[in-house]
Amino acid sequence: EPVDKPPLYPYALALAFLASGTTTGGLRAEAVARLPSLVASLAGIALTYNLGRSLYRDRWTGLLAAGLLALSPFDLLFASTAFTDPLLASLVLAALLATARGYLPVAGLLAGLSLATKQQALFFLPLIIAVGAVAPARPPRSQHQSRLVRVWHSGWPGFVLALAAVLAGVLWWDAARIQRPGFLEQSFISYGGLAPARLPSLARRAGEWLRLTGYFWASPWFNVLWAGATVTWLVGWARGWVPPWSRTDRLLAGFVLSFLAIHWLVGFQVWDRYLLGIVPLVAILAARAFVQLGRALPRRTWQRAYALVLPLALALVLATPVLAAAHSELPVAGDHGAYDGIERLAGYVRDQAPAGSTLYHHWLGYHYRFYLYGAPLRLHWYPDPADLVQDATVYRREPRFLAFPSFRDGGPARQALDTAGIALVPDYEARRRDGTVSFQLYHLEGP
């Protein structure tokens, strides 16, 4: 297969399969494939707590940020996918935490691992470095520490060396692979290149990116509470009620806005997964606004009441979106039912199709190779109806099967087969969770 990503995630996925003893496709394989994302997502909640606490020397900011991330429908929906992005996001958070705590060689190692997961980690590298510059100063370290501890706490040279070591390993891996081109060149081929977004598309793109950010918590009431807390914090800052925005506040807010602006102005695809890495940062900023609002209250009694009411109010306004995400009712992350029944379709083919059967496909190649892994079948991808007809007649190998997904137009292929005198005889029908037909499997007869 053409490889357009760095190696860390595929090997993490392979390790999950090896550890579980799973070697064939199916529902168990689906669950194993989701494990790296699930573990990374859970780790991200703990990392967000520690990052918020470390950046601001404030346990409450960390707790609230972790709670907001745990209640984010956006983050929750990606936890059950096999995308690379949850692992990327957790490694970026770990690198930020190591930088904030002064462990720069460790931060360099983790930043390198994030780059070894997905190229998008390049966007976060400046933030990782900047956090090291603005993080609160650590207490001076004792001169009597061991050499290992001194290396652990060494400065930016250690960061650069650790980062370079990981990147060198990635480049060695890429050079050692037989298949060309390398993953970087292949990523540009797969993506179709990058260029500034066209001027007429900017308004549409802005609306699409903003729509996706609205699913971070998918609650207008939460957005109102957050906006109110932020405005009150700014007013309190102007009037001297609360301390002003710290350098860390400005850094995180500036990065989030810059991240969105770059994805808006450059012709990146408007894909929800690109935003997953900034959700923990937005959670920290939101938590900071809520905490600062509470500290602006003039009386201790009011502050205590606020500390009790705020978590209940947030849980109340976020309960509905979280339940909707748990039932896959928000258009974020997975396919949300488009491929329901694919595992049953593949199971039917595996059980009923004789060895050596031909299974034609145009849209379902990756799915068949997963669910039918190891099955003694001939998979033939047809680029167009003419190729399908030619293989079905000239290179004819019986029995021949073909499935159409309901969300794709199989009309041209049906018409070409009919013209060639080949009949489509229904064999099996898979349905979605709502009862609608998702896939129809046929075997070919004639001419």
Coordinates of C-alpha atoms in Angstrom, one line a residue:
E1 CA 0.0 0.0 0.0
P2 CA 1.2 3.6 -0.6
V3 CA 2.3 5.0 2.7
D4 CA 1.7 8.8 3.2
K5 CA 2.1 8.9 7.0
P6 CA 5.1 8.5 9.4
P7 CA 5.6 5.1 11.0
L8 CA 4.6 5.5 14.7
Y9 CA 0.8 5.0 14.3
P10 CA 0.9 1.9 12.0
Y11 CA 3.4 0.2 14.4
A12 CA 1.2 1.2 17.4
L13 CA -1.8 -0.3 15.6
A14 CA 0.2 -3.5 14.8
L15 CA 1.3 -3.8 18.4
A16 CA -2.3 -3.7 19.5
F17 CA -3.2 -6.5 17.1
L18 CA -0.2 -8.6 18.2
A19 CA -0.9 -8.1 21.9
S20 CA -4.5 -9.1 21.4
G21 CA -3.7 -12.1 19.2
T22 CA -6.2 -10.8 16.6
T23 CA -5.2 -11.7 13.0
T24 CA -8.4 -11.6 11.0
G25 CA -11.0 -8.9 10.3
G26 CA -14.3 -8.7 12.1
L27 CA -15.9 -7.1 15.1
R28 CA -13.1 -8.0 17.4
A29 CA -10.6 -6.6 15.0
E30 CA -12.6 -3.4 14.9
A31 CA -12.4 -3.1 18.7
V32 CA -8.6 -3.7 18.6
A33 CA -8.1 -1.1 15.9
R34 CA -9.8 1.5 18.2
L35 CA -7.6 0.8 21.2
P36 CA -4.7 3.2 20.4
S37 CA -7.2 6.1 20.0
L38 CA -9.1 5.1 23.1
V39 CA -5.9 4.9 25.2
A40 CA -4.6 8.2 23.7
S41 CA -7.9 10.0 24.4
L42 CA -8.1 8.9 28.0
A43 CA -4.4 9.9 28.5
G44 CA -5.3 13.3 26.9
I45 CA -7.7 14.0 29.8
A46 CA -5.0 13.4 32.4
L47 CA -2.4 15.3 30.4
T48 CA -4.8 18.3 30.1
Y49 CA -5.3 18.4 33.9
N50 CA -1.5 18.4 34.5
L51 CA -0.8 20.9 31.7
G52 CA -3.4 23.4 33.0
R53 CA -2.1 22.9 36.5
S54 CA 1.5 23.4 35.4
L55 CA 1.0 26.4 33.2
Y56 CA -0.9 28.4 35.8
R57 CA 0.2 26.8 39.1
D58 CA -3.5 26.3 39.7
R59 CA -5.2 23.0 40.4
W60 CA -8.7 24.3 39.7
T61 CA -7.8 25.4 36.2
G62 CA -6.4 21.9 35.5
L63 CA -9.4 20.1 37.0
L64 CA -12.0 22.2 35.1
A65 CA -10.0 21.9 31.8
A66 CA -9.9 18.1 32.2
G67 CA -13.6 18.0 32.9
L68 CA -14.4 20.1 29.9
L69 CA -12.3 17.8 27.6
A70 CA -13.9 14.7 29.1
L71 CA -17.3 16.3 28.3
S72 CA -16.4 17.4 24.8
P73 CA -18.5 15.5 22.2
F74 CA -15.8 16.2 19.6
D75 CA -13.1 14.6 21.6
L76 CA -15.4 11.7 22.7
L77 CA -16.3 10.8 19.1
F78 CA -12.7 10.6 18.0
A79 CA -11.8 8.3 20.9
S80 CA -13.7 5.5 19.1
T81 CA -12.0 5.9 15.7
A82 CA -8.9 4.5 14.2
F83 CA -7.6 7.9 13.0
T84 CA -4.0 9.0 13.7
D85 CA -5.2 12.2 15.3
P86 CA -6.0 11.1 18.9
L87 CA -2.5 9.7 19.3
L88 CA -1.0 12.9 17.8
A89 CA -3.0 15.1 20.2
S90 CA -1.9 13.2 23.2
L91 CA 1.7 13.2 22.3
V92 CA 1.5 17.0 21.7
L93 CA 0.0 17.5 25.1
A94 CA 2.7 15.3 26.7
A95 CA 5.4 17.4 24.9
L96 CA 3.7 20.6 26.1
L97 CA 3.6 19.3 29.7
A98 CA 7.2 18.2 29.6
T99 CA 8.2 21.7 28.3
A100 CA 6.1 23.5 30.9
R101 CA 7.8 21.5 33.7
G102 CA 11.3 22.1 32.4
Y103 CA 12.0 18.6 31.1
L104 CA 13.3 19.8 27.7
P105 CA 15.0 16.6 26.5
V106 CA 11.8 14.7 27.3
A107 CA 9.8 17.3 25.5
G108 CA 12.1 17.0 22.4
L109 CA 11.6 13.2 22.5
L110 CA 7.8 13.6 22.7
A111 CA 7.7 16.3 20.0
G112 CA 9.7 13.9 17.8
L113 CA 7.2 11.1 18.5
S114 CA 4.3 13.4 17.6
L115 CA 6.1 14.2 14.3
A116 CA 6.6 10.5 13.8
T117 CA 2.8 10.1 14.1
K118 CA 1.5 12.7 11.6
Q119 CA 3.0 15.6 9.7
Q120 CA 0.5 18.0 11.2
A121 CA 2.6 18.0 14.4
L122 CA 4.7 20.6 12.7
F123 CA 2.0 23.2 13.5
F124 CA 2.4 22.5 17.2
L125 CA 6.2 22.6 17.3
P126 CA 6.4 26.4 17.7
L127 CA 3.9 26.2 20.6
I128 CA 5.9 23.5 22.3
I129 CA 9.0 25.7 22.1
A130 CA 7.2 28.9 23.1
V131 CA 5.7 27.3 26.2
G132 CA 9.2 26.6 27.4
A133 CA 9.9 30.3 27.1
V134 CA 6.8 31.6 28.9
A135 CA 6.2 28.8 31.5
P136 CA 6.6 29.9 35.1
A137 CA 10.2 29.6 36.4
R138 CA 11.0 26.3 38.2
P139 CA 12.8 26.4 41.6
P140 CA 16.6 26.2 41.2
R141 CA 17.9 22.7 41.2
S142 CA 20.4 21.3 43.6
Q143 CA 24.0 20.9 42.4
H144 CA 24.1 17.6 44.2
Q145 CA 21.7 15.9 41.8
S146 CA 22.8 12.7 40.0
R147 CA 24.1 12.9 36.4
L148 CA 20.9 11.2 35.2
V149 CA 18.7 13.9 36.8
R150 CA 20.9 16.7 35.4
V151 CA 20.6 15.2 31.9
W152 CA 16.8 14.8 32.5
H153 CA 16.7 18.6 33.3
S154 CA 19.2 19.7 30.6
G155 CA 18.1 22.6 28.4
W156 CA 17.4 23.3 24.8
P157 CA 20.4 21.4 23.4
G158 CA 18.9 18.2 24.9
F159 CA 15.5 19.2 23.3
V160 CA 17.1 19.5 19.9
L161 CA 19.2 16.3 20.2
A162 CA 16.2 14.2 21.3
L163 CA 14.0 15.7 18.5
A164 CA 16.7 15.1 15.9
A165 CA 17.2 11.5 17.1
V166 CA 13.6 10.6 16.6
L167 CA 13.4 12.3 13.2
A168 CA 16.6 10.6 12.1
G169 CA 15.0 7.3 13.0
V170 CA 11.9 8.2 10.9
L171 CA 14.1 9.2 7.9
W172 CA 16.1 5.9 8.2
W173 CA 12.8 3.9 8.3
D174 CA 11.6 5.8 5.2
A175 CA 14.9 5.2 3.3
A176 CA 14.9 1.5 4.2
R177 CA 11.5 0.9 2.7
I178 CA 11.5 -0.7 -0.7
Q179 CA 8.3 1.0 -2.0
R180 CA 8.8 4.5 -3.5
P181 CA 8.0 7.3 -3.2
G182 CA 8.7 8.1 0.4
F183 CA 5.9 9.0 2.8
L184 CA 6.5 12.8 2.5
E185 CA 6.3 12.8 -1.3
Q186 CA 3.4 10.4 -1.2
S187 CA 1.5 12.6 1.2
F188 CA 1.6 15.5 -1.3
I189 CA 0.5 13.1 -4.1
S190 CA -2.4 11.8 -2.0
Y191 CA -3.4 15.2 -0.9
G192 CA -3.1 16.8 -4.3
G193 CA -0.8 19.5 -3.2
L194 CA -1.3 22.7 -1.1
A195 CA -1.8 26.3 -2.2
P196 CA -3.4 29.4 -0.8
A197 CA -7.2 29.1 -0.7
R198 CA -8.9 30.9 -3.6
L199 CA -10.4 34.3 -2.7
P200 CA -14.0 33.4 -3.7
S201 CA -13.9 30.4 -1.4
L202 CA -12.8 32.2 1.8
A203 CA -16.2 33.1 3.0
R204 CA -17.5 29.5 2.6
R205 CA -14.4 28.1 4.2
A206 CA -14.7 30.4 7.2
G207 CA -18.2 29.2 7.7
E208 CA -17.3 25.6 7.4
W209 CA -14.3 25.8 9.9
L210 CA -16.5 27.8 12.4
R211 CA -19.2 25.2 12.1
L212 CA -16.8 22.5 13.0
T213 CA -15.5 24.4 16.1
G214 CA -19.1 24.6 17.2
Y215 CA -19.0 20.9 17.7
F216 CA -16.2 21.1 20.3
W217 CA -19.0 21.2 22.9
A218 CA -22.1 21.3 20.6
S219 CA -24.0 23.4 23.1
P220 CA -25.2 27.0 22.5
W221 CA -25.8 27.3 26.2
F222 CA -22.2 26.3 27.0
N223 CA -20.9 28.8 24.4
V224 CA -23.0 31.6 26.0
L225 CA -21.6 30.7 29.4
W226 CA -18.1 30.7 28.1
A227 CA -18.5 33.9 26.2
G228 CA -20.0 35.6 29.2
A229 CA -17.2 34.4 31.5
T230 CA -14.5 35.7 29.0
V231 CA -16.2 39.1 28.6
T232 CA -16.6 39.5 32.3
W233 CA -12.9 38.5 32.7
L234 CA -11.9 41.2 30.2
V235 CA -14.1 43.8 31.9
G236 CA -12.7 42.8 35.3
W237 CA -9.2 43.1 33.9
A238 CA -9.9 46.6 32.5
R239 CA -11.3 47.8 35.9
G240 CA -8.6 46.1 38.0
W241 CA -10.9 43.5 39.6
V242 CA -8.8 40.5 38.4
P243 CA -5.2 40.2 37.1
P244 CA -4.7 40.7 33.3
W245 CA -4.3 37.9 30.8
S246 CA -0.9 36.3 31.4
R247 CA 1.7 35.6 28.7
T248 CA 0.5 32.0 28.7
D249 CA -3.1 33.1 28.1
R250 CA -2.1 35.2 25.2
L251 CA 0.2 32.5 23.8
L252 CA -2.5 29.8 23.9
A253 CA -5.2 32.1 22.5
G254 CA -2.9 33.4 19.8
F255 CA -1.9 29.9 18.8
V256 CA -5.5 28.7 18.5
L257 CA -6.5 31.7 16.4
S258 CA -3.4 31.4 14.2
F259 CA -4.0 27.6 13.8
L260 CA -7.6 28.3 12.6
A261 CA -6.4 31.2 10.3
I262 CA -3.8 29.0 8.6
H263 CA -6.2 26.3 7.9
W264 CA -8.7 28.8 6.6
L265 CA -6.3 30.7 4.3
V266 CA -4.4 27.7 3.0
G267 CA -6.2 25.2 0.9
F268 CA -6.4 22.5 3.5
Q269 CA -9.4 20.2 3.3
V270 CA -12.1 21.2 5.8
W271 CA -11.9 18.0 7.8
D272 CA -12.9 17.8 11.4
R273 CA -10.0 15.7 12.6
Y274 CA -7.5 18.5 11.8
L275 CA -9.0 20.4 14.8
L276 CA -8.7 17.7 17.4
G277 CA -5.3 18.9 18.6
I278 CA -6.6 22.3 19.6
V279 CA -9.6 21.1 21.6
P280 CA -7.6 20.5 24.8
L281 CA -6.0 24.0 24.4
V282 CA -9.5 25.6 24.0
A283 CA -10.6 23.6 27.1
I284 CA -7.8 25.1 29.1
L285 CA -8.7 28.7 27.9
A286 CA -12.3 28.1 28.8
A287 CA -11.4 26.7 32.2
R288 CA -9.2 29.7 32.8
A289 CA -12.1 32.1 32.0
F290 CA -14.5 30.3 34.3
V291 CA -11.9 30.2 37.2
Q292 CA -10.9 33.8 36.8
L293 CA -14.6 34.8 36.8
G294 CA -15.1 33.0 40.1
R295 CA -12.1 34.8 41.6
A296 CA -13.5 38.2 40.6
L297 CA -16.5 37.7 42.8
P298 CA -16.2 40.2 45.8
R299 CA -17.1 37.9 48.6
R300 CA -15.8 34.5 49.7
T301 CA -19.3 33.2 50.2
W302 CA -20.1 34.0 46.6
Q303 CA -17.0 32.3 45.4
R304 CA -17.9 29.1 47.3
A305 CA -21.4 29.1 45.9
Y306 CA -20.0 29.7 42.4
A307 CA -17.6 26.7 42.8
L308 CA -20.6 24.5 43.6
V309 CA -23.0 25.8 41.0
L310 CA -20.5 26.0 38.0
P311 CA -19.8 22.3 37.7
L312 CA -23.5 21.5 38.0
A313 CA -24.4 24.1 35.3
L314 CA -21.7 22.8 32.9
A315 CA -22.8 19.2 33.4
L316 CA -26.4 20.2 32.8
V317 CA -25.8 22.1 29.6
L318 CA -23.3 19.4 28.2
A319 CA -25.4 16.3 29.1
T320 CA -27.4 16.4 26.0
P321 CA -24.5 16.8 23.5
V322 CA -22.5 14.1 25.3
L323 CA -25.4 11.7 25.1
A324 CA -25.9 12.6 21.4
A325 CA -22.2 11.9 20.8
A326 CA -22.4 8.6 22.7
H327 CA -25.2 7.6 20.3
S328 CA -23.2 8.8 17.2
E329 CA -25.8 11.5 16.4
L330 CA -23.4 14.3 15.7
P331 CA -21.7 14.6 12.3
V332 CA -18.1 14.4 13.6
A333 CA -15.4 11.8 13.3
G334 CA -16.8 8.4 12.2
D335 CA -19.0 7.4 9.3
H336 CA -22.2 7.5 11.5
G337 CA -23.9 4.6 9.8
A338 CA -22.8 4.9 6.2
Y339 CA -20.9 1.6 6.4
D340 CA -23.2 -0.2 8.8
G341 CA -23.3 -3.9 7.9
I342 CA -20.0 -4.0 6.1
E343 CA -18.8 -6.6 8.6
R344 CA -21.9 -8.8 8.0
L345 CA -21.5 -8.5 4.2
A346 CA -17.8 -9.5 4.5
G347 CA -18.8 -12.4 6.9
Y348 CA -21.3 -13.7 4.4
V349 CA -18.7 -13.6 1.6
R350 CA -16.1 -15.3 3.7
D351 CA -18.6 -18.1 4.6
Q352 CA -20.4 -18.5 1.4
A353 CA -18.0 -17.7 -1.5
P354 CA -16.0 -20.7 -2.6
A355 CA -12.2 -20.4 -2.5
G356 CA -10.9 -18.7 -5.6
S357 CA -14.0 -16.6 -6.1
T358 CA -13.7 -13.2 -7.6
L359 CA -15.1 -10.2 -5.7
Y360 CA -15.2 -7.0 -7.8
H361 CA -15.1 -3.7 -6.1
H362 CA -14.7 0.0 -6.8
W363 CA -15.3 1.8 -3.5
L364 CA -14.7 -0.9 -0.8
G365 CA -11.2 -2.0 -1.4
Y366 CA -9.8 -1.0 2.0
H367 CA -12.8 -2.4 3.8
Y368 CA -12.6 -5.8 2.0
R369 CA -8.8 -6.0 2.7
F370 CA -9.5 -5.5 6.4
Y371 CA -12.6 -7.7 6.9
L372 CA -11.6 -10.4 4.5
Y373 CA -7.9 -10.5 5.5
G374 CA -6.6 -14.0 4.8
A375 CA -9.7 -15.2 2.9
P376 CA -8.9 -17.2 -0.3
L377 CA -10.6 -14.8 -2.6
R378 CA -9.6 -12.8 -5.7
L379 CA -10.2 -9.1 -5.1
H380 CA -10.4 -7.1 -8.4
W381 CA -10.6 -3.3 -8.4
Y382 CA -12.3 -2.0 -11.5
P383 CA -11.5 1.7 -12.3
D384 CA -14.5 2.0 -14.6
P385 CA -17.4 -0.1 -15.9
A386 CA -15.4 -1.1 -19.1
D387 CA -12.7 -2.8 -17.0
L388 CA -15.4 -4.6 -15.0
V389 CA -17.0 -6.0 -18.1
Q390 CA -13.7 -7.0 -19.6
D391 CA -12.5 -8.9 -16.6
A392 CA -15.9 -10.5 -16.1
T393 CA -15.9 -11.8 -19.7
V394 CA -12.3 -12.1 -20.9
Y395 CA -10.6 -13.1 -17.6
R396 CA -13.7 -14.7 -16.2
R397 CA -13.2 -16.7 -13.0
E398 CA -16.3 -18.2 -11.4
P399 CA -18.1 -17.5 -9.2
R400 CA -18.1 -13.7 -9.6
F401 CA -19.5 -11.4 -6.9
L402 CA -20.2 -7.7 -6.8
A403 CA -21.6 -5.4 -4.0
F404 CA -23.0 -1.9 -4.3
P405 CA -23.1 0.5 -1.4
S406 CA -26.4 2.4 -1.2
F407 CA -24.6 5.7 -0.9
R408 CA -22.8 5.3 -4.2
D409 CA -24.2 5.3 -7.8
G410 CA -23.9 1.8 -9.2
G411 CA -26.0 2.6 -12.2
P412 CA -23.2 2.9 -14.8
A413 CA -21.8 -0.5 -13.7
R414 CA -25.2 -2.1 -13.8
Q415 CA -25.9 -0.8 -17.3
A416 CA -22.5 -1.9 -18.6
L417 CA -23.0 -5.4 -17.3
D418 CA -26.6 -5.6 -18.7
T419 CA -25.3 -4.5 -22.1
A420 CA -22.7 -7.2 -22.0
G421 CA -25.4 -9.8 -21.2
I422 CA -24.3 -10.3 -17.6
A423 CA -27.1 -10.6 -15.1
L424 CA -26.9 -9.5 -11.5
V425 CA -28.5 -12.1 -9.2
P426 CA -29.2 -10.8 -5.6
D427 CA -27.4 -12.8 -3.0
Y428 CA -27.3 -10.8 0.3
E429 CA -28.5 -7.5 1.7
A430 CA -27.0 -5.7 4.7
R431 CA -28.9 -3.0 6.6
R432 CA -28.0 -0.1 8.8
R433 CA -29.1 0.4 12.4
D434 CA -32.1 2.4 11.2
G435 CA -33.3 -0.4 9.0
T436 CA -32.3 1.1 5.6
V437 CA -30.3 -0.9 3.1
S438 CA -26.5 -0.3 3.2
F439 CA -25.1 -2.9 0.9
Q440 CA -26.4 -5.3 -1.8
L441 CA -24.4 -8.3 -2.9
Y442 CA -24.9 -10.0 -6.2
H443 CA -23.4 -12.9 -8.1
L444 CA -22.9 -12.5 -11.8
E445 CA -24.4 -14.9 -14.4
G446 CA -23.7 -15.0 -18.1
P447 CA -23.1 -14.3 -20.8

